[in-house]
C-alpha positions as a LaTeX table, in Angstrom:
\begin{tabular}{lrrr}
\hline
Residue & $x$ (\AA) & $y$ (\AA) & $z$ (\AA) \\
\hline
Met1 & 0.14 & 0.05 & 0.12 \\
Ala2 & 1.46 & 3.61 & $-1.13$ \\
Met3 & 2.49 & 5.72 & 1.77 \\
Pro4 & 2.21 & 9.30 & 2.00 \\
Asp5 & 5.98 & 10.76 & 1.68 \\
Lys6 & 6.16 & 14.05 & 3.86 \\
Ile7 & 7.53 & 12.08 & 6.61 \\
Glu8 & 11.07 & 11.01 & 5.88 \\
Asp9 & 11.53 & 7.11 & 5.03 \\
Val10 & 14.50 & 5.50 & 6.22 \\
Asn11 & 16.15 & 2.10 & 6.49 \\
Ala12 & 17.31 & 0.54 & 9.51 \\
Glu13 & 20.85 & 1.52 & 9.12 \\
Gln14 & 19.86 & 5.35 & 8.90 \\
Leu15 & 17.68 & 5.08 & 11.74 \\
Ile16 & 20.24 & 3.40 & 14.19 \\
Ser17 & 22.78 & 6.28 & 12.90 \\
Ile18 & 20.51 & 9.12 & 13.50 \\
Val19 & 19.40 & 7.83 & 16.90 \\
Glu20 & 22.72 & 7.57 & 17.94 \\
Thr21 & 23.94 & 10.91 & 16.83 \\
Asp22 & 20.77 & 13.22 & 17.40 \\
Pro23 & 19.54 & 13.03 & 20.95 \\
Phe24 & 15.95 & 13.41 & 20.15 \\
Val25 & 14.24 & 11.61 & 17.35 \\
Thr26 & 10.64 & 10.89 & 16.72 \\
Val27 & 10.01 & 7.78 & 14.78 \\
Phe28 & 6.95 & 6.03 & 13.25 \\
Phe29 & 7.07 & 2.08 & 12.78 \\
Tyr30 & 4.86 & 1.09 & 10.25 \\
Asp31 & 3.89 & $-1.74$ & 8.01 \\
Glu32 & 1.76 & $-2.18$ & 4.55 \\
Ser33 & $-1.74$ & $-2.55$ & 6.59 \\
Lys34 & $-4.51$ & 0.17 & 6.38 \\
Ile35 & $-4.26$ & 0.42 & 10.13 \\
Ser36 & $-0.51$ & 1.99 & 9.41 \\
Ser37 & $-1.58$ & 4.09 & 6.28 \\
Lys38 & $-4.36$ & 5.73 & 8.22 \\
Ala39 & $-2.18$ & 6.43 & 11.42 \\
Leu40 & 0.35 & 7.80 & 8.99 \\
Glu41 & $-2.40$ & 10.17 & 7.01 \\
His42 & $-2.96$ & 11.58 & 10.81 \\
Met43 & 0.49 & 12.48 & 11.50 \\
Glu44 & 1.22 & 13.98 & 8.36 \\
Asp45 & $-1.80$ & 16.26 & 8.99 \\
Ile46 & 0.10 & 17.14 & 12.13 \\
Asp47 & 3.48 & 17.28 & 10.04 \\
Asp48 & 3.44 & 21.25 & 9.72 \\
Glu49 & 2.94 & 21.94 & 13.46 \\
Thr50 & 5.66 & 19.70 & 14.32 \\
Asp51 & 8.26 & 21.58 & 12.07 \\
Ala52 & 7.16 & 24.73 & 14.10 \\
Phe53 & 8.97 & 22.98 & 16.92 \\
Ser54 & 11.87 & 21.34 & 15.20 \\
Ile55 & 10.77 & 17.93 & 15.62 \\
Arg56 & 12.89 & 15.31 & 13.88 \\
Phe57 & 10.25 & 13.15 & 12.25 \\
Leu58 & 11.02 & 9.61 & 10.52 \\
Arg59 & 9.16 & 6.73 & 9.31 \\
Ile60 & 10.55 & 3.18 & 8.97 \\
Asn61 & 8.94 & $-0.22$ & 7.79 \\
Asp62 & 11.05 & $-2.99$ & 9.43 \\
Ala63 & 9.52 & $-5.49$ & 11.46 \\
Glu64 & 13.11 & $-6.82$ & 12.62 \\
Leu65 & 14.13 & $-3.56$ & 14.20 \\
Ala66 & 10.58 & $-2.87$ & 15.65 \\
Glu67 & 11.06 & $-6.15$ & 17.52 \\
Asp68 & 14.90 & $-5.51$ & 18.73 \\
Tyr69 & 13.26 & $-2.28$ & 20.25 \\
Ser70 & 10.69 & $-4.38$ & 21.77 \\
Leu71 & 7.70 & $-2.60$ & 20.67 \\
Pro72 & 4.23 & $-3.61$ & 21.50 \\
Arg73 & 2.45 & $-3.49$ & 17.93 \\
Ile74 & 2.90 & $-1.93$ & 14.73 \\
Pro75 & 2.02 & 0.80 & 13.72 \\
Cys76 & 3.76 & 2.62 & 16.66 \\
Leu77 & 4.87 & 6.03 & 17.43 \\
Val78 & 7.92 & 6.41 & 19.17 \\
Phe79 & 10.35 & 9.26 & 20.69 \\
Phe80 & 13.90 & 8.54 & 21.28 \\
Arg81 & 15.18 & 10.25 & 24.01 \\
Arg82 & 19.30 & 9.84 & 24.15 \\
Glu83 & 18.68 & 6.43 & 22.31 \\
Ile84 & 15.91 & 5.30 & 25.07 \\
Pro85 & 12.60 & 4.74 & 23.45 \\
Ile86 & 9.84 & 6.18 & 24.80 \\
Val87 & 6.49 & 4.76 & 23.15 \\
Tyr88 & 2.86 & 6.52 & 22.54 \\
Ala89 & 0.24 & 4.86 & 23.99 \\
Gly90 & $-2.76$ & 6.74 & 23.17 \\
Asp91 & $-5.10$ & 7.07 & 20.06 \\
Met92 & $-3.07$ & 6.72 & 16.59 \\
Asn93 & $-6.33$ & 8.45 & 15.19 \\
Asp94 & $-6.13$ & 11.26 & 17.50 \\
Glu95 & $-4.08$ & 14.58 & 16.04 \\
Asn96 & $-4.28$ & 16.70 & 18.70 \\
Glu97 & $-3.25$ & 14.23 & 21.35 \\
Met98 & $-0.43$ & 12.88 & 19.22 \\
Leu99 & 0.79 & 16.54 & 18.89 \\
Glu100 & 0.44 & 17.25 & 22.43 \\
Trp101 & 2.59 & 14.17 & 23.07 \\
Leu102 & 5.17 & 15.38 & 21.01 \\
Ile103 & 5.44 & 18.65 & 22.22 \\
Lys104 & 5.79 & 17.67 & 25.60 \\
Asn105 & 8.29 & 15.07 & 24.94 \\
Gln106 & 10.25 & 17.85 & 22.87 \\
Ser107 & 9.71 & 20.66 & 25.43 \\
Ser108 & 11.00 & 17.98 & 28.55 \\
Ala109 & 14.04 & 16.64 & 26.63 \\
Asp110 & 16.42 & 19.14 & 27.69 \\
Asp111 & 18.02 & 18.48 & 30.83 \\
Asp112 & 19.54 & 22.07 & 31.06 \\
Asp113 & 17.50 & 24.24 & 33.76 \\
Val114 & 16.59 & 26.67 & 31.12 \\
Leu115 & 12.97 & 27.71 & 30.41 \\
Glu116 & 12.08 & 27.10 & 26.63 \\
Ser117 & 11.23 & 30.30 & 24.62 \\
Ala118 & 8.40 & 30.18 & 22.21 \\
Asn119 & 7.22 & 32.19 & 19.26 \\
Glu120 & 3.90 & 33.26 & 18.34 \\
Glu121 & 3.33 & 30.19 & 16.03 \\
Gln122 & 4.47 & 27.62 & 18.47 \\
Leu123 & 2.35 & 29.41 & 21.28 \\
Glu124 & $-1.20$ & 29.26 & 18.99 \\
Ile125 & $-0.42$ & 25.37 & 18.54 \\
Met126 & 0.48 & 24.73 & 22.22 \\
Val127 & $-2.72$ & 26.86 & 23.42 \\
Glu128 & $-4.92$ & 24.91 & 21.06 \\
Asn129 & $-3.61$ & 21.45 & 21.55 \\
Val130 & $-1.61$ & 21.15 & 24.97 \\
Asp131 & $-4.33$ & 20.38 & 27.79 \\
Asn132 & $-1.78$ & 21.85 & 30.53 \\
Leu133 & 0.24 & 24.87 & 29.47 \\
Met134 & 1.78 & 27.63 & 31.77 \\
Ile135 & 3.47 & 30.75 & 30.05 \\
Tyr136 & 5.72 & 33.39 & 31.90 \\
Phe137 & 5.22 & 36.73 & 29.74 \\
Tyr138 & 8.52 & 39.01 & 30.60 \\
Asp139 & 10.36 & 41.98 & 29.32 \\
Asn140 & 13.82 & 43.29 & 29.86 \\
Thr141 & 13.31 & 44.68 & 33.20 \\
Arg142 & 15.46 & 43.80 & 36.09 \\
Leu143 & 12.55 & 42.13 & 37.80 \\
Ser144 & 11.18 & 39.98 & 34.92 \\
Thr145 & 14.99 & 38.64 & 34.97 \\
Lys146 & 15.02 & 37.74 & 38.63 \\
Ile147 & 11.48 & 36.14 & 38.21 \\
Leu148 & 12.57 & 34.47 & 35.16 \\
Asp149 & 15.45 & 32.80 & 37.45 \\
Val150 & 12.67 & 31.75 & 39.89 \\
Met151 & 10.84 & 30.06 & 37.03 \\
Glu152 & 13.69 & 27.92 & 35.81 \\
Thr153 & 13.61 & 26.36 & 39.29 \\
Ile154 & 10.50 & 25.07 & 38.88 \\
Asp155 & 10.49 & 23.80 & 35.30 \\
Asp156 & 11.30 & 20.00 & 36.20 \\
Asp157 & 8.34 & 20.26 & 38.80 \\
Cys158 & 6.19 & 21.13 & 36.18 \\
Asp159 & 7.16 & 18.32 & 33.86 \\
Ser160 & 6.75 & 16.21 & 36.82 \\
Met161 & 3.20 & 17.45 & 36.81 \\
Asp162 & 2.68 & 17.17 & 33.00 \\
Val163 & 2.52 & 20.88 & 32.40 \\
Val164 & 4.40 & 22.32 & 29.59 \\
Phe165 & 6.04 & 25.24 & 30.82 \\
Val166 & 7.65 & 27.94 & 28.56 \\
Ala167 & 8.58 & 31.54 & 28.29 \\
Val168 & 7.61 & 34.31 & 25.96 \\
Lys169 & 9.44 & 37.57 & 25.85 \\
Asp170 & 7.40 & 39.42 & 23.23 \\
Lys171 & 5.06 & 42.71 & 24.24 \\
Ala172 & 3.20 & 42.31 & 20.88 \\
Leu173 & 2.66 & 38.62 & 21.45 \\
Ala174 & 1.75 & 38.99 & 24.98 \\
Ala175 & $-0.81$ & 41.50 & 24.27 \\
Lys176 & $-2.72$ & 39.12 & 22.06 \\
Tyr177 & $-3.19$ & 37.47 & 25.04 \\
Asn178 & $-4.55$ & 40.45 & 26.92 \\
Val179 & $-1.00$ & 40.73 & 28.93 \\
Asp180 & 0.37 & 44.17 & 29.39 \\
Glu181 & 1.73 & 43.86 & 32.73 \\
Phe182 & 5.10 & 42.22 & 32.96 \\
Pro183 & 6.19 & 39.94 & 34.38 \\
Thr184 & 2.91 & 37.74 & 34.44 \\
Leu185 & 2.26 & 34.15 & 34.76 \\
Met186 & $-0.72$ & 32.55 & 33.02 \\
Phe187 & $-2.01$ & 28.95 & 32.82 \\
Phe188 & $-3.89$ & 27.52 & 30.28 \\
Glu189 & $-6.07$ & 24.37 & 30.93 \\
Asn190 & $-7.90$ & 23.17 & 28.04 \\
Gln191 & $-7.44$ & 26.59 & 26.18 \\
Ile192 & $-8.94$ & 28.47 & 29.42 \\
Pro193 & $-6.27$ & 31.08 & 30.78 \\
Ser194 & $-5.86$ & 31.67 & 34.50 \\
Val195 & $-3.63$ & 34.40 & 36.01 \\
Phe196 & $-1.52$ & 33.98 & 38.81 \\
Asp197 & $-2.00$ & 36.93 & 41.41 \\
Gly198 & 0.49 & 35.87 & 44.13 \\
Glu199 & 3.95 & 36.71 & 44.88 \\
Leu200 & 6.22 & 35.40 & 41.71 \\
Glu201 & 9.13 & 35.36 & 44.20 \\
Lys202 & 7.78 & 32.50 & 45.64 \\
Pro203 & 8.08 & 29.19 & 43.82 \\
Asp204 & 6.30 & 27.05 & 46.37 \\
Asp205 & 3.14 & 28.96 & 46.06 \\
Ile206 & 3.24 & 28.92 & 42.09 \\
Leu207 & 3.65 & 25.12 & 42.60 \\
Ala208 & 0.67 & 24.75 & 44.90 \\
Trp209 & $-1.75$ & 27.19 & 42.60 \\
Ile210 & $-0.63$ & 24.70 & 39.82 \\
Ala211 & $-1.67$ & 21.89 & 41.87 \\
Asp212 & $-5.22$ & 23.41 & 42.55 \\
Leu213 & $-5.70$ & 24.14 & 39.13 \\
Leu214 & $-4.93$ & 20.56 & 38.25 \\
Thr215 & $-7.25$ & 19.14 & 40.67 \\
Gly216 & $-9.80$ & 21.20 & 41.06 \\
Ala217 & $-13.36$ & 20.16 & 40.08 \\
Asp218 & $-14.83$ & 23.46 & 39.30 \\
Ile219 & $-16.47$ & 24.29 & 35.92 \\
Glu220 & $-13.62$ & 26.87 & 34.65 \\
Gln221 & $-14.94$ & 30.79 & 34.87 \\
Val222 & $-14.33$ & 32.55 & 31.60 \\
Thr223 & $-13.99$ & 36.32 & 30.53 \\
Asn224 & $-16.29$ & 37.69 & 27.88 \\
Asp225 & $-13.63$ & 37.81 & 25.58 \\
Ile226 & $-12.70$ & 33.91 & 26.31 \\
Leu227 & $-16.32$ & 33.33 & 26.07 \\
Asp228 & $-16.58$ & 35.10 & 22.56 \\
Lys229 & $-14.02$ & 33.36 & 21.25 \\
Phe230 & $-15.42$ & 29.88 & 22.14 \\
Ile231 & $-18.46$ & 30.68 & 20.86 \\
Ser232 & $-17.18$ & 31.17 & 17.47 \\
Thr233 & $-14.83$ & 28.53 & 17.21 \\
Lys234 & $-16.55$ & 25.44 & 19.31 \\
Ser235 & $-18.74$ & 23.18 & 17.84 \\
Tyr236 & $-20.45$ & 22.56 & 21.35 \\
Leu237 & $-20.30$ & 24.73 & 24.22 \\
Ala238 & $-22.35$ & 24.79 & 27.42 \\
Val239 & $-22.41$ & 27.90 & 29.29 \\
Val240 & $-23.98$ & 28.68 & 32.90 \\
Phe241 & $-24.58$ & 32.24 & 33.34 \\
Phe242 & $-24.60$ & 32.91 & 36.92 \\
Lys243 & $-24.48$ & 35.40 & 40.11 \\
Glu244 & $-21.92$ & 35.39 & 42.40 \\
Asp245 & $-22.95$ & 34.80 & 46.00 \\
Asp246 & $-26.57$ & 34.12 & 44.96 \\
Pro247 & $-27.94$ & 30.87 & 46.82 \\
Lys248 & $-29.70$ & 29.58 & 43.59 \\
Ser249 & $-26.70$ & 29.91 & 41.40 \\
Asn250 & $-24.12$ & 28.26 & 44.17 \\
Ala251 & $-27.11$ & 25.40 & 44.51 \\
Ala252 & $-26.94$ & 24.85 & 40.60 \\
Leu253 & $-22.94$ & 24.92 & 40.27 \\
Asp254 & $-23.00$ & 22.33 & 42.83 \\
Ile255 & $-25.10$ & 19.94 & 40.78 \\
Leu256 & $-23.47$ & 20.89 & 37.53 \\
Glu257 & $-20.17$ & 20.17 & 38.79 \\
Glu258 & $-21.49$ & 16.58 & 38.86 \\
Ile259 & $-21.84$ & 16.26 & 35.03 \\
Asp260 & $-18.88$ & 18.32 & 34.00 \\
Asp261 & $-16.70$ & 15.23 & 33.15 \\
Asp262 & $-19.66$ & 13.87 & 31.35 \\
Leu263 & $-19.80$ & 16.77 & 28.74 \\
Asp264 & $-16.06$ & 16.44 & 28.35 \\
Glu265 & $-16.57$ & 12.81 & 27.24 \\
Val266 & $-19.01$ & 13.61 & 24.71 \\
Gly267 & $-16.64$ & 16.72 & 23.60 \\
Ile268 & $-18.95$ & 19.69 & 24.89 \\
Met269 & $-16.71$ & 22.26 & 26.66 \\
Phe270 & $-18.26$ & 23.55 & 29.83 \\
Val271 & $-17.59$ & 27.22 & 31.35 \\
Lys272 & $-19.28$ & 29.76 & 33.45 \\
Leu273 & $-19.79$ & 33.40 & 33.30 \\
Asp274 & $-20.92$ & 35.93 & 36.22 \\
Asp275 & $-21.68$ & 38.98 & 33.89 \\
Glu276 & $-25.24$ & 40.11 & 33.58 \\
Lys277 & $-24.65$ & 42.68 & 30.86 \\
Glu278 & $-23.12$ & 39.71 & 28.65 \\
Ala279 & $-26.16$ & 37.36 & 29.76 \\
Ala280 & $-28.58$ & 40.11 & 28.55 \\
Glu281 & $-27.01$ & 40.03 & 24.94 \\
Tyr282 & $-28.57$ & 36.72 & 24.93 \\
Gly283 & $-31.81$ & 37.27 & 26.15 \\
Ile284 & $-30.86$ & 36.06 & 29.79 \\
Glu285 & $-32.51$ & 38.07 & 32.35 \\
Thr286 & $-32.75$ & 35.13 & 35.46 \\
Phe287 & $-30.03$ & 33.27 & 37.24 \\
Pro288 & $-28.68$ & 30.54 & 36.89 \\
Ser289 & $-29.29$ & 29.95 & 33.35 \\
Leu290 & $-28.10$ & 27.25 & 31.13 \\
Val291 & $-26.89$ & 27.88 & 27.45 \\
Val292 & $-25.87$ & 25.19 & 25.10 \\
Phe293 & $-24.31$ & 26.80 & 21.95 \\
Glu294 & $-24.16$ & 24.56 & 18.75 \\
Asn295 & $-22.00$ & 26.12 & 16.01 \\
Gly296 & $-22.32$ & 29.35 & 17.83 \\
Ile297 & $-26.18$ & 28.86 & 18.09 \\
Pro298 & $-27.68$ & 29.50 & 21.35 \\
Asn299 & $-30.15$ & 26.96 & 22.71 \\
Leu300 & $-31.76$ & 27.71 & 26.51 \\
Tyr301 & $-32.13$ & 24.87 & 29.05 \\
Asp302 & $-35.31$ & 25.22 & 30.22 \\
Gly303 & $-35.30$ & 22.54 & 33.06 \\
Ser304 & $-34.79$ & 22.39 & 36.61 \\
Phe305 & $-31.30$ & 22.35 & 38.21 \\
Glu306 & $-32.52$ & 19.20 & 40.99 \\
Thr307 & $-30.28$ & 16.71 & 39.44 \\
Gly308 & $-27.38$ & 16.20 & 37.40 \\
Glu309 & $-29.23$ & 13.35 & 35.53 \\
Glu310 & $-32.16$ & 15.77 & 34.69 \\
Val311 & $-29.97$ & 18.44 & 33.31 \\
Leu312 & $-28.24$ & 15.58 & 31.17 \\
Gly313 & $-31.47$ & 14.30 & 29.94 \\
Gly314 & $-32.51$ & 17.70 & 29.01 \\
Leu315 & $-29.28$ & 18.72 & 27.01 \\
\hline
\end{tabular}
């Protein structure tokens, strides 16, 4: 079966030589099966994105070499880190998952305690594809340089928490993410940003903040700008409009937290917003209210918030 030819095809001798000389190499082991062909099509789709990160990407059809590396299956995606193979265990048809896996391996591959810089193209790809991303926005001031030293002390901790951590020293690029004060530390969880408002000189506080974000069960709260972006880009988006310190809103949020994971599983992003003016733009005058946007078109949930099962049934 013919294979697409964007990713460089090598033989066993070439691959062994490259793996021995290049510390970081990504290799797709394939055969002539339809499964391999389909998987490679997905990888070809993300080839431009991997190029943005200078990821060395190769492919090889050699069952004997695959057996020598004790690969569990063919096709198989492998990241070689100083000759040690790391096998991708996810879905070979999930382009976002594969891209995130490659970015994480590449970003955590360097043992030097230096925070990696990201340009505009790389940052856009990471925000869209990496589930947990932290960005240090900084400038040329003495304070920014001092805090950069602090950030580099927690880089390995972020790797261990499965968080990609990069630095951006570009005011124009920072402005695209509504950052106009420096230094600023921002965390993106599934494209939703949170800004650290504590003392940047205290790495333990930053790590505790990250841990809270990763383990928190709360529905993510967004700003008006982020909501508008999601409405225009997401096929399905559920939004609960609520009022802070309102007993009815708090009771409904407690129930809705129970179905957050259920919606994730069917590809529906779930967020919340506390803004009466924004709600009024969608004709919402009572709180809480739940709206599901399908390709930008709002559909108001008209049931009660008594149980999570009832809400799911109504959606």
